[in-house]
Coordinates of C-alpha atoms in Angstrom, one line a residue:
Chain A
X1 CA 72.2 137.4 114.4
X2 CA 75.6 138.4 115.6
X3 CA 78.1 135.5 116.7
X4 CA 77.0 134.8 120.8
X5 CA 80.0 133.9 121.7
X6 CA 82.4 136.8 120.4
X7 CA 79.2 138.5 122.5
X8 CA 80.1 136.5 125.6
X9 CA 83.7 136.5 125.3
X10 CA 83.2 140.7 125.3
X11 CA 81.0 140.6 128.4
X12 CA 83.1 138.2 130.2
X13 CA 86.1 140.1 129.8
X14 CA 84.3 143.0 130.3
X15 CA 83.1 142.0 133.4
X16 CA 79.5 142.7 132.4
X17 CA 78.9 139.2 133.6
X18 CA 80.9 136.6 135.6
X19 CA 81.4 133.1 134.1
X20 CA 80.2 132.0 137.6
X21 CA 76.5 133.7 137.1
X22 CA 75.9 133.0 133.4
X23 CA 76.7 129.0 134.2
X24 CA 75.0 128.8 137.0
X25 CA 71.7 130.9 134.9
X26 CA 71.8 128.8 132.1
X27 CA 71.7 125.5 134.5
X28 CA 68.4 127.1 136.2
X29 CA 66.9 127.6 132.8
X30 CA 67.8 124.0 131.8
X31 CA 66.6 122.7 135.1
X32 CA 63.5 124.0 134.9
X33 CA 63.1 123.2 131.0
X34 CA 59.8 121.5 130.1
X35 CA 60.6 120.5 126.7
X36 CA 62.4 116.8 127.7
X37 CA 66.3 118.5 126.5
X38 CA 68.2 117.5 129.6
X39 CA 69.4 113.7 130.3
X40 CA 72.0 115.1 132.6
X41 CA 73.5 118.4 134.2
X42 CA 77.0 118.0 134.7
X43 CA 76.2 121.5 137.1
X44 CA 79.7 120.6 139.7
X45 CA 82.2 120.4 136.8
X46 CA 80.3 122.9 134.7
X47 CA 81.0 125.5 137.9
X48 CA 84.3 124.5 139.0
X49 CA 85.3 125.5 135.6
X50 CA 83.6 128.8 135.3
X51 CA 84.7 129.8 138.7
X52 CA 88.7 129.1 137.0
X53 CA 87.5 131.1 134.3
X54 CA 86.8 134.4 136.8
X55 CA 89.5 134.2 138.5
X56 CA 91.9 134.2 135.6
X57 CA 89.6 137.3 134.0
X58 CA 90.4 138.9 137.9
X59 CA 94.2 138.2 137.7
X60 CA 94.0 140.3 134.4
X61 CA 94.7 137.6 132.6
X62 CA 93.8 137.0 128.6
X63 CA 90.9 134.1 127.9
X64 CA 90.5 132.5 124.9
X65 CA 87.4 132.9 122.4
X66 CA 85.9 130.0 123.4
X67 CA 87.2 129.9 127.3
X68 CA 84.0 129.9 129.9
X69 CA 81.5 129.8 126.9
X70 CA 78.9 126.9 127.9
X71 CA 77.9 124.1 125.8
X72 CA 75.8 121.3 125.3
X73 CA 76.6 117.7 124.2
X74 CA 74.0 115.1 122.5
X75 CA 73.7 112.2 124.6
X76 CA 76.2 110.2 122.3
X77 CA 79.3 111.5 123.1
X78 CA 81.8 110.5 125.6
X79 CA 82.8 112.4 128.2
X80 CA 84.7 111.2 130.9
X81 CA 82.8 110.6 134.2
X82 CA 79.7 111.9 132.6
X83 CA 76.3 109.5 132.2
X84 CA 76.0 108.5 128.3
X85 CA 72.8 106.5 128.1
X86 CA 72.0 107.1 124.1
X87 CA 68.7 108.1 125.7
X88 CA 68.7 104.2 126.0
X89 CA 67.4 101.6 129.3
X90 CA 70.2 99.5 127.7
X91 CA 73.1 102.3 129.0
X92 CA 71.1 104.4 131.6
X93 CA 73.7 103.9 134.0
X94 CA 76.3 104.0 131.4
X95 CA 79.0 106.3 132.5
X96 CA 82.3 107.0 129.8
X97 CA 85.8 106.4 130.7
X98 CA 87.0 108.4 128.5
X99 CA 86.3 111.4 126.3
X100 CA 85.6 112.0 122.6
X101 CA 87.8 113.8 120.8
X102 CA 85.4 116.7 119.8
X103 CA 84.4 117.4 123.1
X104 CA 88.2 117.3 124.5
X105 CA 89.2 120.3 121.4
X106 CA 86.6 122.1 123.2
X107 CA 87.8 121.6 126.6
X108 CA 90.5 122.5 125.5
X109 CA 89.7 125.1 124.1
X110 CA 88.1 126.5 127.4
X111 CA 84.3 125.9 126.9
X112 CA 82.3 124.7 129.7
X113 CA 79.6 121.8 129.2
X114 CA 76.6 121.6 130.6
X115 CA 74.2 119.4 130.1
X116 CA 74.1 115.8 127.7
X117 CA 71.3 116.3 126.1
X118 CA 68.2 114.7 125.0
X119 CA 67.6 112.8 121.7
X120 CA 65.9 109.8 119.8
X121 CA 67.7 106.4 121.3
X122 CA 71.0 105.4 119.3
X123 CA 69.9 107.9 116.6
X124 CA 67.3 106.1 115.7
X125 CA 64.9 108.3 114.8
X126 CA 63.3 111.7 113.0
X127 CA 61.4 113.4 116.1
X128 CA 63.5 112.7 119.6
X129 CA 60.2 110.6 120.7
X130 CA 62.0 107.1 120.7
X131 CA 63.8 108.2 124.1
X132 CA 63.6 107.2 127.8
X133 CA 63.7 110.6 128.6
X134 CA 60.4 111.6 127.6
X135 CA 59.9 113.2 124.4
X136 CA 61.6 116.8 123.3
X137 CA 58.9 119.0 122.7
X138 CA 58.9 121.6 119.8
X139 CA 60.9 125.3 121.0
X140 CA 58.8 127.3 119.3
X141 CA 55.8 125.1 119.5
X142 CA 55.5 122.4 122.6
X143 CA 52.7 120.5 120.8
X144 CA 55.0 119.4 118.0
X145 CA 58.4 117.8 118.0
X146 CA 61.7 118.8 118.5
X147 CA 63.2 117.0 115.9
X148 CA 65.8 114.0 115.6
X149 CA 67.8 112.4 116.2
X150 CA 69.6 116.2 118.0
X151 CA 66.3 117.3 119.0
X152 CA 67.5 118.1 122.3
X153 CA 70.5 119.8 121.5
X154 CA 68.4 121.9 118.9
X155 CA 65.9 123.0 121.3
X156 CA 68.6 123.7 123.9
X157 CA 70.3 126.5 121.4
X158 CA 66.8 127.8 120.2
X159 CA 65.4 128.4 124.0
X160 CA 69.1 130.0 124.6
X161 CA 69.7 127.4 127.3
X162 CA 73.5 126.4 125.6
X163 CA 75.2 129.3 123.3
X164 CA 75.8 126.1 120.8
X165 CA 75.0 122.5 121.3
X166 CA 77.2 119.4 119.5
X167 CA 74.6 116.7 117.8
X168 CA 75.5 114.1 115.7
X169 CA 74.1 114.1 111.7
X170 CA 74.0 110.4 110.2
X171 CA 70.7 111.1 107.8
X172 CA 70.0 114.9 109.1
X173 CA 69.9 114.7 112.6
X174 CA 71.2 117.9 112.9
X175 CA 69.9 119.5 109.6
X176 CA 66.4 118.5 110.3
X177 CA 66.2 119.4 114.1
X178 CA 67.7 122.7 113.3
X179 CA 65.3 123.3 110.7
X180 CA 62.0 122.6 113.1
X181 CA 63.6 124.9 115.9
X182 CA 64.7 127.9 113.1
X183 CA 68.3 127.8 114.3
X184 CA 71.2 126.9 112.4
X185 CA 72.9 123.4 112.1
X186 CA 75.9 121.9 110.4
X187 CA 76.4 118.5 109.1
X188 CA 80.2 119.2 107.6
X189 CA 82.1 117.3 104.7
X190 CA 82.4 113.3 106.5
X191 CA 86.1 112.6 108.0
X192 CA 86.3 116.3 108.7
X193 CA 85.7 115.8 112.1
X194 CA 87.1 113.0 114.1
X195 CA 84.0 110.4 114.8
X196 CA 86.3 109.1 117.9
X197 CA 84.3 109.0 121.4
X198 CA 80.7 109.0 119.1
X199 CA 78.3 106.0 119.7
X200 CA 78.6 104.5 115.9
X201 CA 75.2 104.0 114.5
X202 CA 75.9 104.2 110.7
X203 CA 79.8 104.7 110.7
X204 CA 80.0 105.5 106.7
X205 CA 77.4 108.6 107.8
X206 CA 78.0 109.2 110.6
X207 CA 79.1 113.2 111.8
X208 CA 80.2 115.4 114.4
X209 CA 78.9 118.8 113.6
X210 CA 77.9 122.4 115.8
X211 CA 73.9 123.5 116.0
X212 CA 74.0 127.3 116.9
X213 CA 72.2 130.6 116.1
X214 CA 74.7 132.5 113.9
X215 CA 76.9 131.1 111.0
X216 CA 79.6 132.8 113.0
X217 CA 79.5 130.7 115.9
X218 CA 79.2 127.6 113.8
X219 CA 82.3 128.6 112.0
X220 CA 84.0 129.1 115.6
X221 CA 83.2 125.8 116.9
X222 CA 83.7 123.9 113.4
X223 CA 87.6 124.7 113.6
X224 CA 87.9 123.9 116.8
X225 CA 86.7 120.5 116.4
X226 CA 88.2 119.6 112.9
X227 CA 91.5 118.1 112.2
X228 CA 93.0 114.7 111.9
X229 CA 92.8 112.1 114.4
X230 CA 95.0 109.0 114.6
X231 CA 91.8 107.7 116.1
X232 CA 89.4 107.7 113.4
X233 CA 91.0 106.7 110.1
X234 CA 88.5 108.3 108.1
X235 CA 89.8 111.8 109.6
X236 CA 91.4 113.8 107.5
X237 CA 93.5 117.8 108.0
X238 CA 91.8 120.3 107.3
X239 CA 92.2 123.7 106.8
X240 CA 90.9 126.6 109.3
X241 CA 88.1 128.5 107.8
X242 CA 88.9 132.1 108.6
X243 CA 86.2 135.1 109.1
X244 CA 87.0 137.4 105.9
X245 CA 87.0 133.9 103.8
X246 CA 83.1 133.4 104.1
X247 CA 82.6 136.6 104.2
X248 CA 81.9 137.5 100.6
X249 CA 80.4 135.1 98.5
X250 CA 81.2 136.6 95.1
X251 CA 82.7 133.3 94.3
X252 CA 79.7 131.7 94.1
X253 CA 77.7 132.4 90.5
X254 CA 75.6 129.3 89.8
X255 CA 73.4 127.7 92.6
X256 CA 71.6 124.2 91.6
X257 CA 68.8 122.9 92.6
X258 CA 66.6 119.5 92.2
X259 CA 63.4 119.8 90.4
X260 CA 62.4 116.4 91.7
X261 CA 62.3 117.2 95.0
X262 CA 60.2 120.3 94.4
X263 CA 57.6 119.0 91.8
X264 CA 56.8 116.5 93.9
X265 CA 53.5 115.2 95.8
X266 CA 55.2 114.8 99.1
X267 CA 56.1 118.4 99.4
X268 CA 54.0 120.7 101.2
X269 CA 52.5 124.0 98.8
X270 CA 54.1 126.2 101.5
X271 CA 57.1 124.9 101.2
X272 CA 57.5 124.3 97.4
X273 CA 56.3 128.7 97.3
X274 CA 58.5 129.2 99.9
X275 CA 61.2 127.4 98.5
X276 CA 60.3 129.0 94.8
X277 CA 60.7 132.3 96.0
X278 CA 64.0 131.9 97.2
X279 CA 65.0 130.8 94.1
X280 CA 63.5 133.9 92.7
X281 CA 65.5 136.0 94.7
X282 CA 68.3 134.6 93.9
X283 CA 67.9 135.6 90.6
X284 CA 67.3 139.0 90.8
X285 CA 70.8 139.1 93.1
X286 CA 72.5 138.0 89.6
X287 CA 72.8 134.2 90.6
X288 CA 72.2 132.0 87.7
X289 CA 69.7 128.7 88.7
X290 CA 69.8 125.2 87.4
X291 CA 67.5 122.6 87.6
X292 CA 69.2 119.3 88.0
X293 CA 67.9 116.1 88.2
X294 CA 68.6 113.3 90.7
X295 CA 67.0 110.3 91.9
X296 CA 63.7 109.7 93.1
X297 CA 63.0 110.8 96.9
X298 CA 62.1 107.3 97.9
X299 CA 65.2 105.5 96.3
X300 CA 67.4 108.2 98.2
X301 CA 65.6 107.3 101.7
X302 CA 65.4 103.4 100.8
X303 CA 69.3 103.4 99.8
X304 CA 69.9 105.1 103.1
X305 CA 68.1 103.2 105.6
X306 CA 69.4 99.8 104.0
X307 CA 72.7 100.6 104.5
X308 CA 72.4 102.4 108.1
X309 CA 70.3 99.4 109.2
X310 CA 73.3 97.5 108.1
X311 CA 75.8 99.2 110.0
X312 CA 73.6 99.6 112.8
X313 CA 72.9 95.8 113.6
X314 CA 76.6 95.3 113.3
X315 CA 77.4 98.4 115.6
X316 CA 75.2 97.7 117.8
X317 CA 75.7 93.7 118.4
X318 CA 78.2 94.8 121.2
X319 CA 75.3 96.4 123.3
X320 CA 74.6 92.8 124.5
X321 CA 74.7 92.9 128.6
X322 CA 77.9 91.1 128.6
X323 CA 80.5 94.2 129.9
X324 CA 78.1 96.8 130.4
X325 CA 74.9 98.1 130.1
X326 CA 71.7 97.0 131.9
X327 CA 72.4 93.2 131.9
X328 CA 69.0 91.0 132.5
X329 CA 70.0 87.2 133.5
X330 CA 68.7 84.4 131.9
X331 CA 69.2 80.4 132.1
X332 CA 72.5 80.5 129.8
X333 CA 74.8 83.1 127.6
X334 CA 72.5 83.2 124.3
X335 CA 69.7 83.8 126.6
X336 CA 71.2 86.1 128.7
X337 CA 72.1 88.3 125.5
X338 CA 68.0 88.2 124.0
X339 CA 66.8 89.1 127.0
X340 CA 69.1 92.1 127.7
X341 CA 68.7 93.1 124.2
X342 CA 64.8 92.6 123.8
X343 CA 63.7 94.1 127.0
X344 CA 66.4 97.4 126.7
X345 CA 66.4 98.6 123.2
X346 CA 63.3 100.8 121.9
X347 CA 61.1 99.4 119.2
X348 CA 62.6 101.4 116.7
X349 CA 65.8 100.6 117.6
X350 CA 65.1 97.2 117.2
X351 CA 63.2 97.7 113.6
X352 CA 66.4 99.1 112.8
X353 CA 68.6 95.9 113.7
X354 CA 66.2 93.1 112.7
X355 CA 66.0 95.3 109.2
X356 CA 70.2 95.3 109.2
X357 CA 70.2 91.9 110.1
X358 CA 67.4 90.7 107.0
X359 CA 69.7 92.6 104.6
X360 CA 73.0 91.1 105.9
X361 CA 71.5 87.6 105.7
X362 CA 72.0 85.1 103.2
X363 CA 70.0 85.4 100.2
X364 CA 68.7 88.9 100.9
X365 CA 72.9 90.5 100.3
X366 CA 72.9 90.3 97.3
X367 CA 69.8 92.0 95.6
X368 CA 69.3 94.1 98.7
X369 CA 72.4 95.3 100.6
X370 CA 74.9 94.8 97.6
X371 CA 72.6 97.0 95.3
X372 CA 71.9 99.5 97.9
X373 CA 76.0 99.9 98.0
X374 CA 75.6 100.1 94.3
X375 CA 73.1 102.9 94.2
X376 CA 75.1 104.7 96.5
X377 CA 77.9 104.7 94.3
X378 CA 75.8 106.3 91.7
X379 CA 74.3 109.0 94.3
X380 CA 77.7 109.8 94.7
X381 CA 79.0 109.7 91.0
X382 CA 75.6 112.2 89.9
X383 CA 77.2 114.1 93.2
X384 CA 80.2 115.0 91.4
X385 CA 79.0 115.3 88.1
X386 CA 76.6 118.2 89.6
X387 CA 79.3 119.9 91.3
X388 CA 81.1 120.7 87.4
X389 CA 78.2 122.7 86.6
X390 CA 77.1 124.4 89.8
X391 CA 78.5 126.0 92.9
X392 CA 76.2 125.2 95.5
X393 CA 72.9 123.3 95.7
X394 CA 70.1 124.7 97.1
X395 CA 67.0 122.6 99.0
X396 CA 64.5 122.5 101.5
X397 CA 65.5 120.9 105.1
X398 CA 62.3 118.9 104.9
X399 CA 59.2 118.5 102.6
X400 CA 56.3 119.4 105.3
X401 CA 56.4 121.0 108.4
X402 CA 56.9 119.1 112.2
X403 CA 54.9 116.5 112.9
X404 CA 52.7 116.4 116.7
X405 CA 53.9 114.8 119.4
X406 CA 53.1 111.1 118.8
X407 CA 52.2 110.9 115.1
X408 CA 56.0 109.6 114.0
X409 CA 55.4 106.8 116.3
X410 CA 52.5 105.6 114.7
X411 CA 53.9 105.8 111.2
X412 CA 57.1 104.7 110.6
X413 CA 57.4 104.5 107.0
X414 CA 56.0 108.4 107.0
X415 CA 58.9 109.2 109.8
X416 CA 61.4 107.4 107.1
X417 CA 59.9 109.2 104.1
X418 CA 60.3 112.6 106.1
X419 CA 64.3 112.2 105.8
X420 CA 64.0 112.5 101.7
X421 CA 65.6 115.8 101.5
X422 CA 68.6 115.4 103.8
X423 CA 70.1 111.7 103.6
X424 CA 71.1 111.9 100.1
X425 CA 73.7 114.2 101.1
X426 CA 74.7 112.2 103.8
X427 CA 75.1 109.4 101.3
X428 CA 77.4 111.2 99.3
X429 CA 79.2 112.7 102.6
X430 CA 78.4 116.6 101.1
X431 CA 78.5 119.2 103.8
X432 CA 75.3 120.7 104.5
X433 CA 74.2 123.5 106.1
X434 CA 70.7 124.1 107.7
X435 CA 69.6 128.4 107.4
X436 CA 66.7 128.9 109.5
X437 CA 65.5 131.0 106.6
X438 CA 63.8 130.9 103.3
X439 CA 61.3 128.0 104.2
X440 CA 59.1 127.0 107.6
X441 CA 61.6 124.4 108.6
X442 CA 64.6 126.2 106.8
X443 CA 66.9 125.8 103.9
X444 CA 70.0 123.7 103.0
X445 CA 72.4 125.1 101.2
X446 CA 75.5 122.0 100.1
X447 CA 79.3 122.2 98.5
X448 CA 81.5 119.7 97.4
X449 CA 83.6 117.6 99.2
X450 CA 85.5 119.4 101.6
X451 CA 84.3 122.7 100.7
X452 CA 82.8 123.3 103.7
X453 CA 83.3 126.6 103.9
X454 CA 81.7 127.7 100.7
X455 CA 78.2 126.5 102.5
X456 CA 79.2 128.9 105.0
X457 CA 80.0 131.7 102.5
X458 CA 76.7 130.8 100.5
X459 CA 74.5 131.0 104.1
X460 CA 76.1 134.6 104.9
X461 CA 74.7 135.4 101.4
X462 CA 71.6 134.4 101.7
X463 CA 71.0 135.8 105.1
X464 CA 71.8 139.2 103.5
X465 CA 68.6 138.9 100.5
X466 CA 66.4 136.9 102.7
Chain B
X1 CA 77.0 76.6 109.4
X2 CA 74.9 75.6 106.8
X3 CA 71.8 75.9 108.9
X4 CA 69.6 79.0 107.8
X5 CA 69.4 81.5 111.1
X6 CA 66.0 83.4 111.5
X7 CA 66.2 87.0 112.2
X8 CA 65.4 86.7 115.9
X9 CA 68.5 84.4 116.2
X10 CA 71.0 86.7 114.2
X11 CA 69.7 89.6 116.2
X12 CA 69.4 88.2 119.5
X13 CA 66.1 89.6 120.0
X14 CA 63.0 87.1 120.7
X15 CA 60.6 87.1 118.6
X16 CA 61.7 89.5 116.4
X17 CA 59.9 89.6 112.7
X18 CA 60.7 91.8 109.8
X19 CA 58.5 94.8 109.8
X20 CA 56.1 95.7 106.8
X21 CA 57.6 99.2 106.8
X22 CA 61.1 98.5 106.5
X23 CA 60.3 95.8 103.8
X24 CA 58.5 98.3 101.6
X25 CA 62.0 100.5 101.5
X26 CA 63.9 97.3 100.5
X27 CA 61.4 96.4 98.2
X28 CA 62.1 100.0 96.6
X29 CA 65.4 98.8 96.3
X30 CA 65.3 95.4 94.6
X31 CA 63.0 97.4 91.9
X32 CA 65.2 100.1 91.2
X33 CA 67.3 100.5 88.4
X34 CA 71.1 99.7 88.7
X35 CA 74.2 101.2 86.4
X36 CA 76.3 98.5 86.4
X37 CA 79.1 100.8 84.9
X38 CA 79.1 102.3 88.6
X39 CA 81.7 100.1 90.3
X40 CA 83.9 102.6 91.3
X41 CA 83.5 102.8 94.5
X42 CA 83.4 106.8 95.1
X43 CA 82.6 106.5 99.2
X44 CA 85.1 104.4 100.1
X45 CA 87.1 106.1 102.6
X46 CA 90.3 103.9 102.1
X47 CA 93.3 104.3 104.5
X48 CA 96.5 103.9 102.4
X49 CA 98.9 101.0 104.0
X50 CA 101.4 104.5 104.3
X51 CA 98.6 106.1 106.9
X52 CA 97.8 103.1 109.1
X53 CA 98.2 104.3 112.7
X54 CA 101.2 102.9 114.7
X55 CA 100.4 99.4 116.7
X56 CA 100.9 100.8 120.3
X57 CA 99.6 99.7 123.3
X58 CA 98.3 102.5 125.7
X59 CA 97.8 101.5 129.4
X60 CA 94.3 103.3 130.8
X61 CA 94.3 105.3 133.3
X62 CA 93.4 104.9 137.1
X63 CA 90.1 106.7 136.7
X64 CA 89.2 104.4 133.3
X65 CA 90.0 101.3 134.8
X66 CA 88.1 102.5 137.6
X67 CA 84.6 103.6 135.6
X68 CA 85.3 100.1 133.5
X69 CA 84.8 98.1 136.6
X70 CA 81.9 100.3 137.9
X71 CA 80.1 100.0 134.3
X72 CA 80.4 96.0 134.9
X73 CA 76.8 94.8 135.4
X74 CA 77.4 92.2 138.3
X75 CA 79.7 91.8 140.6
X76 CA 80.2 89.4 144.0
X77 CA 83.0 89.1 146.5
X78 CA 85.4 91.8 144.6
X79 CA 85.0 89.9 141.2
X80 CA 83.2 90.5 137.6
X81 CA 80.2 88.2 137.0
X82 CA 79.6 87.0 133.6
X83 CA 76.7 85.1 132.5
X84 CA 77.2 81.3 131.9
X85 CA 78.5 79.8 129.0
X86 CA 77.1 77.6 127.0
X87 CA 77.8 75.1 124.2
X88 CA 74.9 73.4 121.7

């Protein structure tokens, strides 16, 4: 699909369209949304800006690329004066002082938000059920899920509701949403974007990264965002990505991909054909394939979720009632804090921190968190090693297709197990690329460190064979 | 402290219990196999002492001090209300 926002850009300062009517369209179509993707509409702001947009377009003046295009923001993010409840009881009245630094490069940059959108509570979750807000229902299918942790913004890109949406990626919850809605979804190299202004969850994991429906408009938004920030530490410059760069992917000769995670029981026989036959089209292009081996799908998920519990109970022993959030008394301090924090948090969110809390704990450390840390180091080190002998690896987003409304909440182990395919490259902070191609619930396609925009060379590729 | 604290305590949560499903994946994890060659610590993202940010202090803005107070969950007579402190 062409880039929708070099298509808006044209029609605005064509005149086609005012700024004024496609805001205010796209807030009707997000008002009257049934699939659960809005927390809030920030519709005054939203038109105030688009009505600055038209009348610099009438005074014949240029606009930027990105200048009246609208957007929406997972429910994460700070925005100044805007709601951010981390689809939480604990921060439903929650309102940010002050604005992330993603979102400000595209206010900057002249984009108008619209909507915080919709998602599984803290992160914490696979399907954007664990959520206050009621949960996001499937956009090509209502009876299944949307996704998570950025089901929302997923389904709010897919329906055409925002022209791109920002999520947040820790263990795929941008990769996997994008995957169950068919649209595409970046989770880019980790530091490249500053994490400033994002509710932490898992900081070593945690990313800022575009879900949209062309490789083009990822690419936009990506450099816009990117770039050091004296604000996160971890930040680091990077280099613009520019069009003719990822346009031919000649560079790219050997693609890799793990035979473990194909010949394996948990995959579905769709998606292993599906995925096959990808691979055999590759090779007809001229590509040479290599099987590579890596660790076990379980020891990949387990590795994750001990360390992201970790950093989650730390993160989120703030949230306790005392500054903000939805405070319940009790008879003294300690009590005041358990309350707050057993009555506001979901139940997953609070597997998550009792779990953190059990591996941080004395006598659990050491063979548990310790050796997770270990194991990471070695995800990482294979990682690397990989990257000498091929270009790009190629897997599925997920190993079945989305689950129904309400069956993730009944299973969590199954809900962890569903993350197999996309948090080892979180753990070894890779940037991956969801294609809604190739598969049911898409295909990743991940680089090397930092070579984020040989994913988006390799996904231009493959959007040509497939 | 020598006193062991249960996870209910460290979490603040009451009655909070480890869950069967997040002890199978740490179970996964005590089993697996471990290179002990790997101590090189390939994720850490280390800021070098040249990099560190400069010590300033910024004074917030009329609008953040503003939404600070208004995200305060109690207030009476034009002051913050914190819950009582203890000691045990």
């Amino acid at each position: 699909m062409e880039s929708q926002i070099k298509k808006i850009h044209q029609q605005l300062m064509s005149k086609e369209i005012s700024c004024t009517d496609l805001v205010q369209e796209k807030l009707d179509l997000l008002k009257q949304n049934t699939h659960n993707t809005v927390n809030s509409l920030l519709e005054e702001t939203a038109l105030e800006l688009a009505k600055k947009v038209d009348e610099k377009i009438e005074n014949g003046q240029e606009i930027g690329l990105l200048e009246g295009i609208p957007f929406g923001i997972k429910d994460v993010y700070m925005v100044q004066g805007t709601y951010t409840t981390a689809s939480s009881n604990l921060l439903k009245n929650y309102k940010s002082s002050y604005t992330a630094t993603a979102i400000q490069k595209l206010l900057d940059a002249g984009a108008i938000p619209l909507v915080k959108e919709n998602g599984d509570s803290f992160g914490h979750g696979s399907s954007s059920e664990n959520t206050i807000f009621g949960a996001v229902k499937n956009a090509i299918n209502p009876a299944l899920v949307g996704g998570g942790s950025s089901g929302g913004s997923a389904v709010n890109v897919a329906k055409d509701f925002t022209t791109f949406s920002i999520g947040g990626d820790t263990g795929g919850s941008i990769r996997q949403p994008a995957g169950y809605n068919k649209v595409y979804g970046l989770k880019p190299t980790y530091g490249r974007i500053s994490r400033y202004g994002l509710m932490a969850y898992a900081s070593s994991t945690d990313c800022v990264g575009p879900i949209a429906k062309s490789i083009e408009d990822i690419r936009i938004v990506l450099n816009i965002m990117s770039g050091k920030d004296v604000k996160d530490q971890t930040s680091y410059a990077s280099e613009e990505i520019l069009e003719d760069a990822i346009s031919n992917a000649s560079a790219i000769k050997t693609v890799g991909y793990f035979k473990n995670f194909i010949e394996n029981e948990a995959i579905s026989p769709e998606i292993k054909q599906d995925f096959l036959a990808t691979i055999e089209k590759m090779k007809t292009k001229g590509i040479a394939i290599k099987e590579l081996d890596f660790f076990n799908a379980d020891v990949l998920v387990s590795t994750y979720y001990t360390l992201a519990m970790a950093e989650t109970a730390s993160n989120l022993s703030r949230l306790d009632g005392t500054n903000y959030g939805a405070r319940i008394e009790g008879e003294n301090l300690k009590d005041t804090y358990s309350i707050t924090r057993s009555e506001n948090f979901s139940e997953e969110s609070k597997r998550r921190i009792v779990g953190g809390n059990q591996v941080l704990s004395q006598g659990f450390s050491d063979e548990i968190y310790l050796k997770a840390q270990n194991l990471r180091n070695q995800i990482s080190q294979r990682f690397s090693e990989d990257f000498n002998e091929v270009d790009v690896i190629l897997s599925p987003v997920t190993p079945a297709n989305p689950p129904k409304i309400g069956e993730s909440l009944q299973n969590p182990l199954a809900m962890y197990l569903s993350d197999a395919y996309t948090v080892g490259f979180s753990l070894g902070e890779l940037p991956t690329l969801t294609i809604p191609k190739g598969t049911e619930t898409g295909l990743q396609i991940t680089a090397d460190k930092k070579k984020d925009a040989q994913v988006l060379q390799f996904a231009n590729f493959l959007n040509d064979i497939l | 402290m020598s006193k062991m604290m249960t996870v209910d305590i460290l979490s603040s949560i009451k009655g909070a219990e480890p869950s069967e499903s997040v002890n199978k994946l740490f179970n996964i994890i005590k089993n697996a196999n471990q290179n002990n060659n790997s101590n090189n610590a390939v994720n850490n993202n280390v800021v070098s002492l040249n990099d560190l940010r400069e010590d300033v202090v910024i004074e917030s803005s009329k609008i953040e001090k503003e939404i600070i107070v208004e995200n305060f969950p109690k207030e009476k007579n034009g002051f913050l209300v914190v819950a009582k402190v203890i000691e045990d």
